[in-house]
GROMACS .gro file of C-alpha atoms in nm:
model
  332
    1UNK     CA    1   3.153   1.874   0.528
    2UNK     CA    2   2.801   1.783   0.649
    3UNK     CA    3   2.682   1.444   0.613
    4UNK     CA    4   2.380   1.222   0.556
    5UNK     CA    5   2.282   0.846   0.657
    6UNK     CA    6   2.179   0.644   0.325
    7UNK     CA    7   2.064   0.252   0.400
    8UNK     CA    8   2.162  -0.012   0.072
    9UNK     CA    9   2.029  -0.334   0.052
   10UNK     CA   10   2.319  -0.566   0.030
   11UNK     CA   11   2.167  -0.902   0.056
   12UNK     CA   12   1.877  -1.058  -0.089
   13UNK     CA   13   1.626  -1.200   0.176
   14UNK     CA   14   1.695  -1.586   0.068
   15UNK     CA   15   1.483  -1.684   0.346
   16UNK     CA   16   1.166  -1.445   0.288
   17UNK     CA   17   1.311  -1.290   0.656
   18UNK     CA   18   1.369  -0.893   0.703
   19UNK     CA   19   1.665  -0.851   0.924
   20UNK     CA   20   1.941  -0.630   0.954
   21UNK     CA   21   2.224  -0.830   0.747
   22UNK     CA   22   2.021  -0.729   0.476
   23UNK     CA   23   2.116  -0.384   0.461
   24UNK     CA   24   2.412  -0.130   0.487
   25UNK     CA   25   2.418   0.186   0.621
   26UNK     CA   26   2.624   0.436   0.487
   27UNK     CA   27   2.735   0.843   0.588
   28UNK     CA   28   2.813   1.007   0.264
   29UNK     CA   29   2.847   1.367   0.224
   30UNK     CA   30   2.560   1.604   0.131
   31UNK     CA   31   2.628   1.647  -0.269
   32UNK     CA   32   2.662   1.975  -0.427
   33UNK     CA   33   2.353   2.115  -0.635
   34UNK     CA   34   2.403   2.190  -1.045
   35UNK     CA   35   2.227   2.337  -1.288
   36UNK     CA   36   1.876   2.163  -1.330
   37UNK     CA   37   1.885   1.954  -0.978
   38UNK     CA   38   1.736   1.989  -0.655
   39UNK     CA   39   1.780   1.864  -0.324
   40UNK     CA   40   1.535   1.734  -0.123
   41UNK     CA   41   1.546   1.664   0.254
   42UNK     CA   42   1.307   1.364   0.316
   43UNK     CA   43   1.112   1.421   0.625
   44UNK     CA   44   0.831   1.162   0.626
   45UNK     CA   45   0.929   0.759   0.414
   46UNK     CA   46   0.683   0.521   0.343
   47UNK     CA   47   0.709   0.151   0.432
   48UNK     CA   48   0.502  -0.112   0.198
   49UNK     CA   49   0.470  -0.455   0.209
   50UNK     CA   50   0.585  -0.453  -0.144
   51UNK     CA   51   0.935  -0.420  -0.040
   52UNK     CA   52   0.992  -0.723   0.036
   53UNK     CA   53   0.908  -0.861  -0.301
   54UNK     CA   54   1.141  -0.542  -0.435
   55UNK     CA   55   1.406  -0.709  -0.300
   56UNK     CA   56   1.397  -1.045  -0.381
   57UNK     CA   57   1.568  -1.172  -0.719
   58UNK     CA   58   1.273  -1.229  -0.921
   59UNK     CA   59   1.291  -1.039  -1.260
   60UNK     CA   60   0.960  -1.108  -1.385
   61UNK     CA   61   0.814  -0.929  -1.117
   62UNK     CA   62   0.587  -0.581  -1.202
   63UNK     CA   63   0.938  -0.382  -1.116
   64UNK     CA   64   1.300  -0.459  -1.146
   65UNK     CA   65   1.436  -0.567  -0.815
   66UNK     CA   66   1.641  -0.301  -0.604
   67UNK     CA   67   2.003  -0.384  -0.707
   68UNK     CA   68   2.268  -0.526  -0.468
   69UNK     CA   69   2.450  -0.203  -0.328
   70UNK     CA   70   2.162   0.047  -0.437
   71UNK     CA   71   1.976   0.253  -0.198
   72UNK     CA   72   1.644   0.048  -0.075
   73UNK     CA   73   1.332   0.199  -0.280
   74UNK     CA   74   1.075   0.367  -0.091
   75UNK     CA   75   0.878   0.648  -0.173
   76UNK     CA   76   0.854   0.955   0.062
   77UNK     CA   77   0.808   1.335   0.103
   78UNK     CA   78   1.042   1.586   0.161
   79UNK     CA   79   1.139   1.955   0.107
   80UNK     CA   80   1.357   2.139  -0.095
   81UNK     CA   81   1.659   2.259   0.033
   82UNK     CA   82   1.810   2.386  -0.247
   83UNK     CA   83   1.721   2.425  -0.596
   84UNK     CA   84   1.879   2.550  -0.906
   85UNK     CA   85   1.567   2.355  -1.112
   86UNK     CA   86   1.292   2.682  -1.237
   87UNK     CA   87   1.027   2.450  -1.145
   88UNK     CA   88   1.082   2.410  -0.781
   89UNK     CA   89   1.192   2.624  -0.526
   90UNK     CA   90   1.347   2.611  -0.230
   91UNK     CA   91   1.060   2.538   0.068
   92UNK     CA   92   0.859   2.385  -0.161
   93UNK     CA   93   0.688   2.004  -0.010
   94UNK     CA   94   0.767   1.740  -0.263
   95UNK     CA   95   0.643   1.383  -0.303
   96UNK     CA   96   0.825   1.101  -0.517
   97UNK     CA   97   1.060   0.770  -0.480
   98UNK     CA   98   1.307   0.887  -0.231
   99UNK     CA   99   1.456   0.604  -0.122
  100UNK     CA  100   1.623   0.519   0.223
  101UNK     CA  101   1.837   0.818   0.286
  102UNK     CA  102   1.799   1.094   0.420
  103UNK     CA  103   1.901   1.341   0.145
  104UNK     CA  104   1.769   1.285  -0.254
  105UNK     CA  105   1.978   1.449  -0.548
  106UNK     CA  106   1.716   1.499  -0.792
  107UNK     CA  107   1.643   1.647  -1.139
  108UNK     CA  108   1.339   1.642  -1.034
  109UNK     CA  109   1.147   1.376  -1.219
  110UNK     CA  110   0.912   1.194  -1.066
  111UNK     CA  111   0.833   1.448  -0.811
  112UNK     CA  112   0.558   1.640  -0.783
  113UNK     CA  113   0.487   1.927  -0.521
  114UNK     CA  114   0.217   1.895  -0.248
  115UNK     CA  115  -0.098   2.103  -0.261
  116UNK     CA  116  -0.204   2.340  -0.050
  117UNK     CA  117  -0.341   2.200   0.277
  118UNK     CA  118  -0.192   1.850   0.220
  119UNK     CA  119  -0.011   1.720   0.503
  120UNK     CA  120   0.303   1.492   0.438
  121UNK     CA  121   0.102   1.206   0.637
  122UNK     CA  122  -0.206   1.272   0.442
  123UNK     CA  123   0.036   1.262   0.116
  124UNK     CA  124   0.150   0.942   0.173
  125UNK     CA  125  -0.174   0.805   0.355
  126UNK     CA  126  -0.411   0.893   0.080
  127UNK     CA  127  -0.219   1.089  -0.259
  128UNK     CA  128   0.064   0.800  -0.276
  129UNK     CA  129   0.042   0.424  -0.311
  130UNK     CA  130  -0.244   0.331  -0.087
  131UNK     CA  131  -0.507   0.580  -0.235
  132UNK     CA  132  -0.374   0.544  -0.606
  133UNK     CA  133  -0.372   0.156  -0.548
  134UNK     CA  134  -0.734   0.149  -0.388
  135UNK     CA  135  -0.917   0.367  -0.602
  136UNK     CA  136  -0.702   0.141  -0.956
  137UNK     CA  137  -0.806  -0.195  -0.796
  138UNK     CA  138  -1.173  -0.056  -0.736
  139UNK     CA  139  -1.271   0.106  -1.040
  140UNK     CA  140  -1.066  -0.086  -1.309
  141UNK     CA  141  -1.114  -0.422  -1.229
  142UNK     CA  142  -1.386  -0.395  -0.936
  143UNK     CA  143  -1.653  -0.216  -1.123
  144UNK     CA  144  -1.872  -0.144  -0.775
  145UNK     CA  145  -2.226  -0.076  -0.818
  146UNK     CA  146  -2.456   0.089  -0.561
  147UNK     CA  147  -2.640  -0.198  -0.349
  148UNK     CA  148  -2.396  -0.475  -0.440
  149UNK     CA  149  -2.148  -0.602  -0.125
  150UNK     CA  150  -1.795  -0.561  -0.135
  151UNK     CA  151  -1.569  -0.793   0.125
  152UNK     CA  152  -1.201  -0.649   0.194
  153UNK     CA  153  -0.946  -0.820   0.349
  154UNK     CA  154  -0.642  -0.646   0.507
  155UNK     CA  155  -0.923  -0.370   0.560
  156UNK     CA  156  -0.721  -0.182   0.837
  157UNK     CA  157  -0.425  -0.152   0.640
  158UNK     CA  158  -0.352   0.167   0.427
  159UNK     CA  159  -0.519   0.003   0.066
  160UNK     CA  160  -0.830  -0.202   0.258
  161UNK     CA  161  -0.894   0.082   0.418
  162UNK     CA  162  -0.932   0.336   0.172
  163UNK     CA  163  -1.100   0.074  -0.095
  164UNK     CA  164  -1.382   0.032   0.202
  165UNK     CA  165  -1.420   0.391   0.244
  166UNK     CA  166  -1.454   0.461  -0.171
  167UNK     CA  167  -1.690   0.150  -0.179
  168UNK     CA  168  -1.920   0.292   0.135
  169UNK     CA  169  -1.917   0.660  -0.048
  170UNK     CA  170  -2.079   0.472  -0.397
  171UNK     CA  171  -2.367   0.316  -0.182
  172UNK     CA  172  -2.182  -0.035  -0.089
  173UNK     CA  173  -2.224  -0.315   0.162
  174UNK     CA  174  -1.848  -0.328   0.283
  175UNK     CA  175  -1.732  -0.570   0.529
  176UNK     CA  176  -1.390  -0.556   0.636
  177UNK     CA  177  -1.157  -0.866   0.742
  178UNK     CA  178  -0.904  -0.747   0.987
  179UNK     CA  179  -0.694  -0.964   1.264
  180UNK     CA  180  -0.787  -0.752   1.635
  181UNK     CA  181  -1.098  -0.637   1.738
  182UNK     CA  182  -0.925  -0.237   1.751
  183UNK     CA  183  -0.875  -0.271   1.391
  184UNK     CA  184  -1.263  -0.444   1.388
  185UNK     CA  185  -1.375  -0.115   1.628
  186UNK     CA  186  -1.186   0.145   1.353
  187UNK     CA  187  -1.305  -0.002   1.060
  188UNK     CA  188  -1.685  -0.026   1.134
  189UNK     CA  189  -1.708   0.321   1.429
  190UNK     CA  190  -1.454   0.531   1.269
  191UNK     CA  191  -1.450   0.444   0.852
  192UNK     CA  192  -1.833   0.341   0.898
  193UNK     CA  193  -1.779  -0.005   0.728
  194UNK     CA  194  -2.064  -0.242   0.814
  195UNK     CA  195  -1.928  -0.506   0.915
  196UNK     CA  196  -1.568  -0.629   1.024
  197UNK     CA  197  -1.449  -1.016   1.092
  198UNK     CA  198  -1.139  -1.100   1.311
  199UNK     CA  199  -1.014  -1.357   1.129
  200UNK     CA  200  -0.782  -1.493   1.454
  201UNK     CA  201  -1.087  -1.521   1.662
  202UNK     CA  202  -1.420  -1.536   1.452
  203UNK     CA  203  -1.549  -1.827   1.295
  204UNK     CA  204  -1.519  -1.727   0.965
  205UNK     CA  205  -1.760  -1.897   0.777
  206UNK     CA  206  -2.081  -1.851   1.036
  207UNK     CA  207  -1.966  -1.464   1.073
  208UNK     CA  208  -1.875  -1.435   0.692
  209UNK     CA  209  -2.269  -1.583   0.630
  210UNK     CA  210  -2.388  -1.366   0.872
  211UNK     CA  211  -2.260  -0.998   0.765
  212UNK     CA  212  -2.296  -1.089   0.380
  213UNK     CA  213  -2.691  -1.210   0.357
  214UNK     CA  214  -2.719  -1.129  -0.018
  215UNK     CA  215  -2.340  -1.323  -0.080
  216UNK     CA  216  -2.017  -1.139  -0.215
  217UNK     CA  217  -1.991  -0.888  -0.577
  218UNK     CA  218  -1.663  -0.796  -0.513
  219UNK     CA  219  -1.377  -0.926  -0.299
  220UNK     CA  220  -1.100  -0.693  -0.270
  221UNK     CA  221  -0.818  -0.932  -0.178
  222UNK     CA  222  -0.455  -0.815   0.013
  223UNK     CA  223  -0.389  -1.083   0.220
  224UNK     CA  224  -0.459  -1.404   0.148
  225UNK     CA  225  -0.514  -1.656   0.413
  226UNK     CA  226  -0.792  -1.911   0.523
  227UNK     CA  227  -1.070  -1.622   0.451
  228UNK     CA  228  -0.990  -1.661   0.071
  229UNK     CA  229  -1.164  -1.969   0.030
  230UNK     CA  230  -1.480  -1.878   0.240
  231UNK     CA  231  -1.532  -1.572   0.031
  232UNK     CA  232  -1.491  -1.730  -0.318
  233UNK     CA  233  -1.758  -1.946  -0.209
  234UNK     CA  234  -1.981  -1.699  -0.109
  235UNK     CA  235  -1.923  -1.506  -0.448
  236UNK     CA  236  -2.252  -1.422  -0.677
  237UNK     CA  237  -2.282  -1.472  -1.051
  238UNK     CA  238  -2.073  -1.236  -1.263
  239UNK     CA  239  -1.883  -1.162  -0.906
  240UNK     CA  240  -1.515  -0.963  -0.925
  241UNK     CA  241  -1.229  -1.073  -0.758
  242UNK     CA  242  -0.953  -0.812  -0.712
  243UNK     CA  243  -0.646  -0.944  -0.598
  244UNK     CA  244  -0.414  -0.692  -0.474
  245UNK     CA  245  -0.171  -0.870  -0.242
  246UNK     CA  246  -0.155  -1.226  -0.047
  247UNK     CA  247   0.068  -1.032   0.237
  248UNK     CA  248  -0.023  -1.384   0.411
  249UNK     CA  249   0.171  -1.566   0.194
  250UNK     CA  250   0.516  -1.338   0.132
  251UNK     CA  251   0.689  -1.492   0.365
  252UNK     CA  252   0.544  -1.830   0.393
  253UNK     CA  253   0.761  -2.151   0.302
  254UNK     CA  254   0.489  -2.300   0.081
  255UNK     CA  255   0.183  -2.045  -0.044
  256UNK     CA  256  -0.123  -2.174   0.030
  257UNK     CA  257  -0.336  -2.364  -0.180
  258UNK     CA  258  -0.585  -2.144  -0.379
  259UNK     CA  259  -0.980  -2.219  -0.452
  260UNK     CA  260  -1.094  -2.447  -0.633
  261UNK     CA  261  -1.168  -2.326  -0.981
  262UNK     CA  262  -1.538  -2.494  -1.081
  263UNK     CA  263  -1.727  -2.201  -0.903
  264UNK     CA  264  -1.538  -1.967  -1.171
  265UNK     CA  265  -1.740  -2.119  -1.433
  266UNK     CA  266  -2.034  -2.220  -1.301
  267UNK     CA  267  -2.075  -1.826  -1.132
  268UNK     CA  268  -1.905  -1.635  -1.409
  269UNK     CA  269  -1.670  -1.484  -1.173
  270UNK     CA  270  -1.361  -1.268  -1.322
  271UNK     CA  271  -1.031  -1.265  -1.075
  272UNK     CA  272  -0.825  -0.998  -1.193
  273UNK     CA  273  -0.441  -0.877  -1.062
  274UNK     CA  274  -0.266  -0.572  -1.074
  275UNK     CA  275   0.031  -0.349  -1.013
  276UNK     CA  276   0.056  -0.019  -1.003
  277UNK     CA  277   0.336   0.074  -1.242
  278UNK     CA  278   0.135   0.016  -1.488
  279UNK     CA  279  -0.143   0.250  -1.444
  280UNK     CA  280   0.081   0.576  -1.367
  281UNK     CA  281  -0.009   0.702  -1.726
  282UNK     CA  282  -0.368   0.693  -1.560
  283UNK     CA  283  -0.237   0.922  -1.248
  284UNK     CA  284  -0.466   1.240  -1.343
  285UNK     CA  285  -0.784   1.008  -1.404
  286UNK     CA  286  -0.724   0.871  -1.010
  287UNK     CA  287  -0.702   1.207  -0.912
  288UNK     CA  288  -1.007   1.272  -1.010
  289UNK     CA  289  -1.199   1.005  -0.912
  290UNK     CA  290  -1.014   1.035  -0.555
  291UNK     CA  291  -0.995   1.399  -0.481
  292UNK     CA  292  -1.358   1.461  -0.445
  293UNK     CA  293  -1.405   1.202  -0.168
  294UNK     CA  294  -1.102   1.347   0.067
  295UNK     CA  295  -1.288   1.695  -0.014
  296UNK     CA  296  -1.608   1.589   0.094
  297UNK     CA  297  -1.450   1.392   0.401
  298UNK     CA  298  -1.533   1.093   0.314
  299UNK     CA  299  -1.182   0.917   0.349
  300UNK     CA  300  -1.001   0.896   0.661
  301UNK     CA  301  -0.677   0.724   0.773
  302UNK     CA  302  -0.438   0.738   1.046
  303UNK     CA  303  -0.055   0.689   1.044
  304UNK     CA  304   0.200   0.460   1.230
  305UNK     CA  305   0.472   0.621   1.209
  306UNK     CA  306   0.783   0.533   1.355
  307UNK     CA  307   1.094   0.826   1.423
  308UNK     CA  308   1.414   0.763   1.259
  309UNK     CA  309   1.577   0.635   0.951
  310UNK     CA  310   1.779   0.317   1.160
  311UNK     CA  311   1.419   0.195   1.246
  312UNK     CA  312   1.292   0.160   0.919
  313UNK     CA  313   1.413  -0.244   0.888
  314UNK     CA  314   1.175  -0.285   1.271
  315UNK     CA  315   0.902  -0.130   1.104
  316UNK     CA  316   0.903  -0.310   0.800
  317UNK     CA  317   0.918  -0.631   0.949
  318UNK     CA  318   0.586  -0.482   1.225
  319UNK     CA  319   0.370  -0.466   0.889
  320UNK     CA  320   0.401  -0.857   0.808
  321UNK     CA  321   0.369  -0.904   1.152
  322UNK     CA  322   0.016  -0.721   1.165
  323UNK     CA  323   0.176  -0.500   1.432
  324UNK     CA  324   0.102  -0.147   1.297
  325UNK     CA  325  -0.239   0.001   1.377
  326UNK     CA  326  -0.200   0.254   1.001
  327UNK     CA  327   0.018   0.333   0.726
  328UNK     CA  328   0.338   0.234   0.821
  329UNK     CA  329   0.579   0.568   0.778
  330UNK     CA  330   0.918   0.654   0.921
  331UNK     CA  331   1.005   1.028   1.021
  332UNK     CA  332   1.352   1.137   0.980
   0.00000   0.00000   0.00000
């Protein structure tokens, strides 16, 4: 009987580290298909820095953590192999939480079928997480306005870079902090941001000063880091802080202390977080907002993607190591 590889996470990451004693990997048998399932064979499997917090023990998190002995959560696309669900058939491209396997067993919830001209990398590049993250954490909580200046940390990466791109397309100042001067050449050249700072080379408060003459409205924060504090103190009155991840801290022994908190009253400034899960009721409203842009070619992104389902542990641990130069995906 054919067979499939499946990965388990069967240790929690005690020390913050991603290695390979956290996870198992199995070769199970491809299951049969009844009435009302379909099986999907993943093809492309997106990595997120999220996972790392997904498999930690912490149940007040945004999500339940992945059990011990359950299949690592990811999301990813694949197509339909077989189908004996009326809504899908079989060659039809499907997008959902897959998981780290390389076969799903589905009823079919939670997946929805790619459109017409949308590529599996430009599924999971713009249509998944990153887009539906970036255009939340911008419009909800960011409330841009045309002529303000938006600063975006982690603004390579597959969120920074698609909140930079929204925020140029609604008449924005968007500077970009990024850690190589490639990622500082994409961000302003290729995504036509206006400014980028290296944070490992630039001095961050003279460069910070000199890209952001009328201060800060919004600061779009994913990583955390030293930048945080220069930022909140270039922040206007009635100034928005979205705070999407602190990446810099996930794996840190202590986090790092955050800003002082005076300049929040003096300046008015709101500091908002969120998670995704609870905005998917919102999922046709994103759409919307987000669609447009890609049409009008206003939103690129590229893809690091990485072959095979045994790599997906090495390029997991690449993203908190600032290694990848796009979304991080593996191809099985």
């Amino acid at each position: 009987m054919a067979t499939y590889k499946s990965i388990s996470l069967v240790q929690r990451p005690s020390d913050k580290k991603i290695g390979p004693h956290l996870f198992e990997t199995k070769e199970l048998d491809i299951p049969e298909v009844k009435d009302g399932q379909i099986l999907i064979k993943q093809t492309h499997m997106s990595l997120d820095p999220a996972m790392l917090g997904w498999m930690s023990e912490d149940r007040e998190s945004y999500i339940p953590p992945v059990e011990l002995g359950e299949v690592m959560r990811s999301s990813g696309v694949g197509e339909v192999v077989k189908s004996k669900n009326a809504k899908f058939a079989e060659g039809d491209k499907v997008m959902g939480m897959t998981g780290w396997q390389e076969y799903v067993l589905s009823d079919g919830s939670g997946f929805n079928k790619l459109q017409s001209g949308v590529t599996e990398e430009m599924a999971l590049c713009v249509f998944a997480l990153p887009g539906l993250t970036a255009t939340t954490g911008l419009y909800n909580f960011g409330h841009p306005k045309e002529g303000e200046t938006i600063v975006v940390t982690g603004a390579a990466g597959s969120v920074g870079s698609m909140v930079g791109q929204l925020a140029k397309a609604d008449g924005l100042r968007v500077i970009g902090v990024v850690g190589s001067d490639e990622k500082a050449d994409w961000i302003v050249n290729e995504l036509g941001f206006d400014g980028a700072i290296n944070y490992k080379t630039d001095d961050l408060e003279a460069k910070l000063a000199e890209l952001t003459p009328d201060k800060v409205d919004v600061y779009f924060e994913n990583t955390g880091g030293p930048i945080q504090h220069h930022v909140f103190n270039r922040m206007n009155a009635h100034g928005r802080i979205v705070v999407c991840g602190m990446i810099a801290d996930y794996q840190a022994d202590e986090p790092s202390a955050g800003p002082n908190w005076i300049p929040l009253i003096k300046k008015r400034i709101t500091i908002r977080g969120f998670a995704m899960p609870d905005h998917w009721g919102e999922l046709p409203q994103l759409l919307e907002k987000l669609t447009p842009y890609v049409q009008q070619g206003k939103i690129k992104y590229r893809a690091h993607a990485i072959d095979g389902l045994e790599n997906a542990e090495k390029g997991l641990n690449m993203l908190f190591e600032g290694k990848n130069t796009g979304k991080m995906i593996v191809k099985l």
